[in-house]
mmCIF file of C-alpha atoms in Angstrom:
data_model
loop_
_atom_site.group_PDB
_atom_site.id
_atom_site.type_symbol
_atom_site.label_atom_id
_atom_site.label_comp_id
_atom_site.label_asym_id
_atom_site.label_seq_id
_atom_site.Cartn_x
_atom_site.Cartn_y
_atom_site.Cartn_z
ATOM 1 C CA MET A 111 91.533 99.748 120.014
ATOM 2 C CA ALA A 112 95.095 99.777 118.001
ATOM 3 C CA ALA A 113 97.559 99.004 120.125
ATOM 4 C CA ILE A 114 100.440 101.985 120.112
ATOM 5 C CA SER A 115 103.006 98.665 118.970
ATOM 6 C CA GLN A 116 101.213 97.699 115.792
ATOM 7 C CA VAL A 117 101.832 98.964 112.523
ATOM 8 C CA ARG A 118 99.888 100.858 110.243
ATOM 9 C CA LEU A 119 100.513 99.545 106.353
ATOM 10 C CA ASP A 120 98.486 101.796 104.000
ATOM 11 C CA ARG A 121 98.657 99.638 101.345
ATOM 12 C CA LEU A 122 99.669 96.413 99.232
ATOM 13 C CA SER A 123 102.223 96.927 96.479
ATOM 14 C CA TYR A 124 103.902 93.565 95.185
ATOM 15 C CA VAL A 125 104.661 89.864 95.957
ATOM 16 C CA ILE A 126 108.306 87.825 95.699
ATOM 17 C CA TYR A 127 108.418 84.647 93.919
ATOM 18 C CA GLU A 128 112.063 82.918 93.153
ATOM 19 C CA HIS A 129 111.370 80.558 89.802
ATOM 20 C CA PRO A 130 113.940 77.524 88.199
ATOM 21 C CA SER A 131 114.592 79.997 84.861
ATOM 22 C CA LEU A 132 114.418 83.666 85.227
ATOM 23 C CA SER A 133 113.918 83.778 81.092
ATOM 24 C CA GLN A 134 111.055 82.232 81.542
ATOM 25 C CA PHE A 135 109.480 83.289 83.528
ATOM 26 C CA ASP A 136 110.197 86.656 81.897
ATOM 27 C CA LYS A 137 108.217 85.337 79.051
ATOM 28 C CA PHE A 138 105.240 84.647 80.819
ATOM 29 C CA ALA A 139 104.932 87.828 82.411
ATOM 30 C CA LYS A 140 104.859 89.634 79.139
ATOM 31 C CA ASP A 141 102.426 87.889 77.825
ATOM 32 C CA PHE A 142 100.433 87.675 81.396
ATOM 33 C CA GLY A 143 100.343 91.480 81.640
ATOM 34 C CA LEU A 144 103.465 92.336 83.337
ATOM 35 C CA VAL A 145 105.729 95.341 81.670
ATOM 36 C CA ASP A 146 109.802 94.860 82.535
ATOM 37 C CA GLY A 147 110.818 97.202 85.248
ATOM 38 C CA GLY A 148 114.695 96.442 85.240
ATOM 39 C CA CYS A 149 116.671 94.459 87.431
ATOM 40 C CA SER A 150 119.229 94.985 90.436
ATOM 41 C CA SER A 151 121.259 91.963 89.766
ATOM 42 C CA GLU A 152 121.837 88.954 86.923
ATOM 43 C CA THR A 153 119.134 87.323 89.646
ATOM 44 C CA GLU A 154 116.780 89.814 90.643
ATOM 45 C CA ARG A 155 113.823 90.967 88.456
ATOM 46 C CA PHE A 156 111.257 94.065 88.367
ATOM 47 C CA TYR A 157 107.813 93.791 86.601
ATOM 48 C CA ARG A 158 105.783 96.964 87.471
ATOM 49 C CA GLY A 159 101.548 97.326 85.767
ATOM 50 C CA TYR A 160 100.738 101.292 84.923
ATOM 51 C CA GLY A 161 99.389 102.175 88.281
ATOM 52 C CA THR A 162 101.691 103.928 90.968
ATOM 53 C CA ASP A 163 103.307 101.260 92.666
ATOM 54 C CA PRO A 164 107.228 101.833 91.207
ATOM 55 C CA PHE A 165 106.945 97.497 89.870
ATOM 56 C CA VAL A 166 104.530 94.882 91.723
ATOM 57 C CA TYR A 167 106.426 91.591 91.265
ATOM 58 C CA ILE A 168 109.946 90.844 92.076
ATOM 59 C CA GLY A 169 111.270 87.411 90.205
ATOM 60 C CA ARG A 170 114.565 86.238 91.727
ATOM 61 C CA GLN A 171 116.469 83.116 90.120
ATOM 62 C CA ALA A 172 115.327 79.914 92.944
ATOM 63 C CA SER A 173 119.434 79.285 94.637
ATOM 64 C CA GLN A 174 117.350 74.989 95.005
ATOM 65 C CA GLY A 175 115.929 75.096 91.587
ATOM 66 C CA VAL A 176 112.236 75.049 92.731
ATOM 67 C CA LYS A 177 109.855 78.246 92.364
ATOM 68 C CA ARG A 178 108.455 79.578 95.682
ATOM 69 C CA PHE A 179 106.954 82.287 97.145
ATOM 70 C CA VAL A 180 108.646 84.275 99.286
ATOM 71 C CA GLY A 181 106.911 86.806 100.682
ATOM 72 C CA ALA A 182 105.247 90.165 100.007
ATOM 73 C CA GLY A 183 106.171 94.151 99.900
ATOM 74 C CA PHE A 184 103.703 96.938 102.010
ATOM 75 C CA VAL A 185 103.901 100.472 101.841
ATOM 76 C CA ALA A 186 104.159 101.925 105.589
ATOM 77 C CA GLU A 187 100.120 104.566 106.548
ATOM 78 C CA THR A 188 103.207 107.257 107.166
ATOM 79 C CA ALA A 189 106.874 107.807 108.683
ATOM 80 C CA ALA A 190 106.374 106.816 112.024
ATOM 81 C CA ASN A 191 104.616 103.197 111.171
ATOM 82 C CA PHE A 192 107.878 102.575 109.029
ATOM 83 C CA GLU A 193 109.725 103.818 111.875
ATOM 84 C CA ARG A 194 108.091 101.651 114.551
ATOM 85 C CA ALA A 195 108.044 98.723 111.910
ATOM 86 C CA THR A 196 112.421 98.821 112.671
ATOM 87 C CA LYS A 197 111.950 97.829 115.998
ATOM 88 C CA VAL A 198 109.489 94.784 115.402
ATOM 89 C CA ALA A 199 111.539 91.702 117.476
ATOM 90 C CA GLY A 200 113.554 90.374 114.187
ATOM 91 C CA ALA A 201 113.138 93.172 112.176
ATOM 92 C CA GLU A 202 116.288 93.576 109.188
ATOM 93 C CA ILE A 203 117.034 96.551 106.542
ATOM 94 C CA VAL A 204 116.653 95.833 102.583
ATOM 95 C CA ASP A 205 118.916 97.575 100.757
ATOM 96 C CA VAL A 206 116.546 99.218 98.295
ATOM 97 C CA SER A 207 119.319 101.420 96.632
ATOM 98 C CA LYS A 208 119.462 99.873 93.207
ATOM 99 C CA TYR A 209 115.342 99.346 93.531
ATOM 100 C CA PRO A 210 112.799 101.010 91.050
ATOM 101 C CA GLY A 211 111.374 104.150 93.584
ATOM 102 C CA GLY A 212 114.254 103.759 95.647
ATOM 103 C CA GLY A 213 113.428 104.664 99.084
ATOM 104 C CA LYS A 214 113.715 102.379 102.411
ATOM 105 C CA ALA A 215 112.031 99.358 103.500
ATOM 106 C CA VAL A 216 112.304 97.196 106.370
ATOM 107 C CA SER A 217 111.171 92.821 106.599
ATOM 108 C CA LEU A 218 109.670 91.045 109.059
ATOM 109 C CA GLU A 219 109.158 87.036 108.844
ATOM 110 C CA ASP A 220 105.351 86.272 109.261
ATOM 111 C CA PRO A 221 104.960 83.117 111.968
ATOM 112 C CA ASN A 222 105.168 80.902 108.326
ATOM 113 C CA GLY A 223 108.409 82.386 107.799
ATOM 114 C CA TYR A 224 106.926 84.533 104.685
ATOM 115 C CA ALA A 225 108.871 87.639 104.421
ATOM 116 C CA VAL A 226 106.435 90.724 105.190
ATOM 117 C CA VAL A 227 108.829 94.121 103.591
ATOM 118 C CA ILE A 228 107.169 97.567 104.216
ATOM 119 C CA HIS A 229 108.596 100.779 102.659
ATOM 120 C CA TRP A 230 108.765 104.603 103.019
ATOM 121 C CA GLY A 231 110.126 107.162 101.264
ATOM 122 C CA GLN A 232 109.238 104.959 97.216
ATOM 123 C CA GLN A 233 109.116 107.589 94.077
ATOM 124 C CA LEU A 234 105.490 106.613 92.778
ATOM 125 C CA ARG A 235 104.954 106.690 89.577
ATOM 126 C CA SER A 236 103.035 108.809 87.548
ATOM 127 C CA PRO A 237 99.544 106.587 86.133
ATOM 128 C CA PRO A 238 98.485 107.232 82.728
ATOM 129 C CA ASP A 239 94.572 109.782 83.211
ATOM 130 C CA HIS A 240 92.792 106.552 82.451
ATOM 131 C CA GLY A 241 92.692 102.593 82.977
ATOM 132 C CA ILE A 242 94.101 100.445 80.102
ATOM 133 C CA SER A 243 91.556 98.728 77.944
ATOM 134 C CA ALA A 244 91.604 96.658 75.609
ATOM 135 C CA LEU A 245 88.266 97.979 74.576
ATOM 136 C CA GLN A 246 88.844 100.783 72.157
ATOM 137 C CA GLY A 247 86.781 103.474 72.318
ATOM 138 C CA HIS A 248 84.756 102.629 75.687
ATOM 139 C CA PRO A 249 81.311 102.570 73.433
ATOM 140 C CA PRO A 250 79.280 102.880 75.391
ATOM 141 C CA VAL A 251 77.406 98.998 76.779
ATOM 142 C CA ASN A 252 73.564 97.624 75.345
ATOM 143 C CA GLY A 253 71.646 96.353 77.957
ATOM 144 C CA ALA A 254 68.699 93.723 76.946
ATOM 145 C CA LEU A 255 66.020 96.577 76.980
ATOM 146 C CA ASP A 256 68.643 99.567 77.603
ATOM 147 C CA LYS A 257 70.527 99.894 73.647
ATOM 148 C CA ARG A 258 72.845 103.511 74.726
ATOM 149 C CA ARG A 259 75.282 101.928 72.322
ATOM 150 C CA ARG A 260 73.547 102.822 68.514
ATOM 151 C CA GLY A 261 75.179 102.757 65.261
ATOM 152 C CA GLU A 262 78.741 101.693 66.650
ATOM 153 C CA TYR A 263 80.609 98.727 66.128
ATOM 154 C CA THR A 264 82.970 97.649 69.918
ATOM 155 C CA ARG A 265 86.047 96.451 68.758
ATOM 156 C CA MET A 266 89.337 95.051 70.546
ATOM 157 C CA LYS A 267 93.146 95.303 71.158
ATOM 158 C CA GLU A 268 94.322 91.998 70.664
ATOM 159 C CA GLY A 269 97.383 91.520 73.696
ATOM 160 C CA PRO A 270 98.310 90.362 76.799
ATOM 161 C CA SER A 271 95.437 92.244 80.083
ATOM 162 C CA LEU A 272 98.138 95.464 80.497
ATOM 163 C CA VAL A 273 98.499 95.123 84.231
ATOM 164 C CA HIS A 274 96.983 97.613 86.694
ATOM 165 C CA LYS A 275 98.114 97.439 90.991
ATOM 166 C CA LEU A 276 98.981 93.647 92.948
ATOM 167 C CA GLY A 277 95.059 92.762 94.191
ATOM 168 C CA HIS A 278 96.148 90.548 97.119
ATOM 169 C CA TRP A 279 97.630 87.454 97.679
ATOM 170 C CA GLY A 280 96.869 83.996 100.010
ATOM 171 C CA TYR A 281 97.770 80.939 101.651
ATOM 172 C CA THR A 282 96.718 77.938 103.157
ATOM 173 C CA THR A 283 98.406 76.938 106.718
ATOM 174 C CA ASP A 284 97.911 74.192 109.229
ATOM 175 C CA ASN A 285 99.340 77.128 111.740
ATOM 176 C CA TRP A 286 96.316 79.281 110.801
ATOM 177 C CA ASP A 287 95.153 80.718 114.858
ATOM 178 C CA ALA A 288 98.453 82.059 115.067
ATOM 179 C CA THR A 289 98.632 83.481 111.388
ATOM 180 C CA CYS A 290 95.337 85.131 111.644
ATOM 181 C CA ALA A 291 96.784 86.747 115.391
ATOM 182 C CA TRP A 292 99.475 87.997 113.971
ATOM 183 C CA TYR A 293 98.842 90.124 110.527
ATOM 184 C CA GLN A 294 95.463 91.708 112.647
ATOM 185 C CA GLN A 295 98.044 92.135 116.313
ATOM 186 C CA GLN A 296 100.786 93.599 113.824
ATOM 187 C CA PHE A 297 98.934 95.468 111.345
ATOM 188 C CA ASN A 298 95.470 96.670 110.560
ATOM 189 C CA PHE A 299 94.361 94.426 109.180
ATOM 190 C CA ILE A 300 90.639 93.046 109.741
ATOM 191 C CA PRO A 301 88.818 91.211 108.578
ATOM 192 C CA THR A 302 85.423 91.424 105.837
ATOM 193 C CA ASP A 303 83.993 87.776 105.284
ATOM 194 C CA MET A 304 84.878 84.948 107.230
ATOM 195 C CA LEU A 305 83.652 81.042 106.150
ATOM 196 C CA HIS A 306 82.847 78.215 108.319
ATOM 197 C CA ALA A 307 82.845 74.611 107.748
ATOM 198 C CA PRO A 308 80.204 73.582 106.503
ATOM 199 C CA GLY A 309 77.549 72.909 108.981
ATOM 200 C CA ASN A 310 79.478 73.854 112.111
ATOM 201 C CA THR A 311 79.538 77.553 112.553
ATOM 202 C CA ALA A 312 82.136 77.409 114.809
ATOM 203 C CA LEU A 313 84.291 76.129 113.060
ATOM 204 C CA ASP A 314 85.933 79.172 110.343
ATOM 205 C CA VAL A 315 88.248 78.136 107.547
ATOM 206 C CA ALA A 316 89.116 81.524 105.703
ATOM 207 C CA ILE A 317 89.297 85.083 105.993
ATOM 208 C CA PHE A 318 89.113 87.763 104.007
ATOM 209 C CA PHE A 319 91.175 90.470 105.625
ATOM 210 C CA ARG A 320 91.262 94.511 104.254
ATOM 211 C CA LEU A 321 93.470 96.850 105.469
ATOM 212 C CA ASP A 322 91.993 99.353 107.823
ATOM 213 C CA CYS A 323 92.691 102.511 106.721
ATOM 214 C CA GLY A 324 89.710 104.390 108.339
ATOM 215 C CA LYS A 325 86.575 106.215 106.382
ATOM 216 C CA THR A 326 88.938 105.822 103.176
ATOM 217 C CA TYR A 327 87.278 102.905 100.657
ATOM 218 C CA VAL A 328 89.994 100.127 100.418
ATOM 219 C CA ASP A 329 89.159 96.708 98.611
ATOM 220 C CA HIS A 330 88.152 93.368 99.453
ATOM 221 C CA HIS A 331 90.742 92.155 100.677
ATOM 222 C CA ASN A 332 94.460 91.928 100.499
ATOM 223 C CA LEU A 333 95.257 88.745 101.549
ATOM 224 C CA LEU A 334 92.828 85.470 102.668
ATOM 225 C CA LEU A 335 94.610 82.552 104.637
ATOM 226 C CA ALA A 336 92.697 79.819 104.397
ATOM 227 C CA ARG A 337 93.047 76.701 107.523
ATOM 228 C CA GLY A 338 94.903 74.117 106.474
ATOM 229 C CA ASP A 339 93.603 70.688 106.398
ATOM 230 C CA ARG A 340 97.114 68.871 105.533
ATOM 231 C CA PRO A 341 100.189 69.558 107.792
ATOM 232 C CA GLY A 342 102.442 72.870 105.983
ATOM 233 C CA THR A 343 101.836 75.766 104.340
ATOM 234 C CA SER A 344 101.793 77.248 100.602
ATOM 235 C CA VAL A 345 100.673 80.142 98.519
ATOM 236 C CA HIS A 346 97.861 79.509 96.663
ATOM 237 C CA HIS A 347 97.586 82.416 94.230
ATOM 238 C CA SER A 348 98.270 86.860 93.502
ATOM 239 C CA SER A 349 95.690 88.290 92.218
ATOM 240 C CA PHE A 350 96.429 91.800 89.641
ATOM 241 C CA GLU A 351 93.273 94.104 88.658
ATOM 242 C CA VAL A 352 92.703 94.821 85.278
ATOM 243 C CA GLU A 353 90.961 97.237 83.421
ATOM 244 C CA ASP A 354 87.291 95.379 83.025
ATOM 245 C CA ILE A 355 85.929 92.707 81.979
ATOM 246 C CA ASP A 356 86.863 93.283 78.265
ATOM 247 C CA THR A 357 90.617 93.263 78.572
ATOM 248 C CA GLN A 358 90.113 90.062 80.708
ATOM 249 C CA PHE A 359 88.933 88.128 78.022
ATOM 250 C CA MET A 360 91.440 89.348 75.224
ATOM 251 C CA GLY A 361 94.287 88.537 77.638
ATOM 252 C CA HIS A 362 92.486 84.965 79.148
ATOM 253 C CA GLN A 363 92.375 84.325 74.850
ATOM 254 C CA TRP A 364 96.011 86.118 74.753
ATOM 255 C CA LEU A 365 97.487 83.099 77.446
ATOM 256 C CA GLU A 366 95.786 80.624 75.251
ATOM 257 C CA LYS A 367 97.772 81.709 71.860
ATOM 258 C CA LYS A 368 100.563 81.812 73.820
ATOM 259 C CA GLY A 369 100.525 78.161 74.674
ATOM 260 C CA HIS A 370 99.649 78.993 78.599
ATOM 261 C CA GLU A 371 97.837 76.057 80.713
ATOM 262 C CA LEU A 372 94.989 78.533 82.537
ATOM 263 C CA VAL A 373 93.264 76.379 85.442
ATOM 264 C CA TRP A 374 89.800 78.566 86.186
ATOM 265 C CA GLY A 375 87.970 80.906 84.516
ATOM 266 C CA ILE A 376 87.009 83.543 83.301
ATOM 267 C CA GLY A 377 84.216 83.743 86.306
ATOM 268 C CA ARG A 378 82.957 86.175 89.191
ATOM 269 C CA HIS A 379 83.753 85.399 93.233
ATOM 270 C CA VAL A 380 80.977 85.970 95.526
ATOM 271 C CA HIS A 381 83.544 87.645 98.505
ATOM 272 C CA GLY A 382 84.419 90.249 96.607
ATOM 273 C CA SER A 383 82.804 90.099 93.869
ATOM 274 C CA GLN A 384 85.346 90.484 91.128
ATOM 275 C CA VAL A 385 85.992 88.678 87.819
ATOM 276 C CA PHE A 386 88.557 86.113 87.991
ATOM 277 C CA ASP A 387 91.188 83.900 85.896
ATOM 278 C CA TYR A 388 93.406 82.261 87.101
#
């Protein structure tokens, strides 16, 4: 049973990064499939997908000239949960008057210094009736034996993979036990999958956390925490959702065409079953 002081979250909304050059990142963001969502100042820009969230990424000018992960934003499950967040020790109210969607927000700090920003009362965007795909016309897919696409061509649109929403983020830390405990005690995060060290089932090395929203189906995970084998904490990745694998292939091709270096993929993860492309 959750403690009454636990802050229940509805969903993950966005991540925050600092960049040495916002203008250079802006070019990458658009090639990646993010849409310009405006700015609050010359040093803070917003990017959105085509989903309901007012923005899915905040890019800030790095004061020290070094790229840095700042934190992530969530939406509270209810107004009462938002108010509960404001009473957490160390909580700081965030001025979001110039943020897309408005509302109100409070920032907490996790055990490794990352910001966990909780929102309430945002004005959401109206999503399209259907997901936006690079595949034109949504023709049926042929299998080896089941041939449903007859006399139709499959045509795809060149360009970025338009982002729908933020899916998850993950990081590695040598402060793993305390970090896992903090997220589970402070919020309604619960494990979906746990990985153990090879040959040692007693040593957990990574946990995929999802938000416990009762009987409502949610993503496999919003947060991945991995046990670090060296001192310190570092963010591994932030993952965004697109409509389908054809869209991902076209986006992959577009990024290569624009000169960006891809690391791993396209493939499919075992845990979560999602298609990945790093």
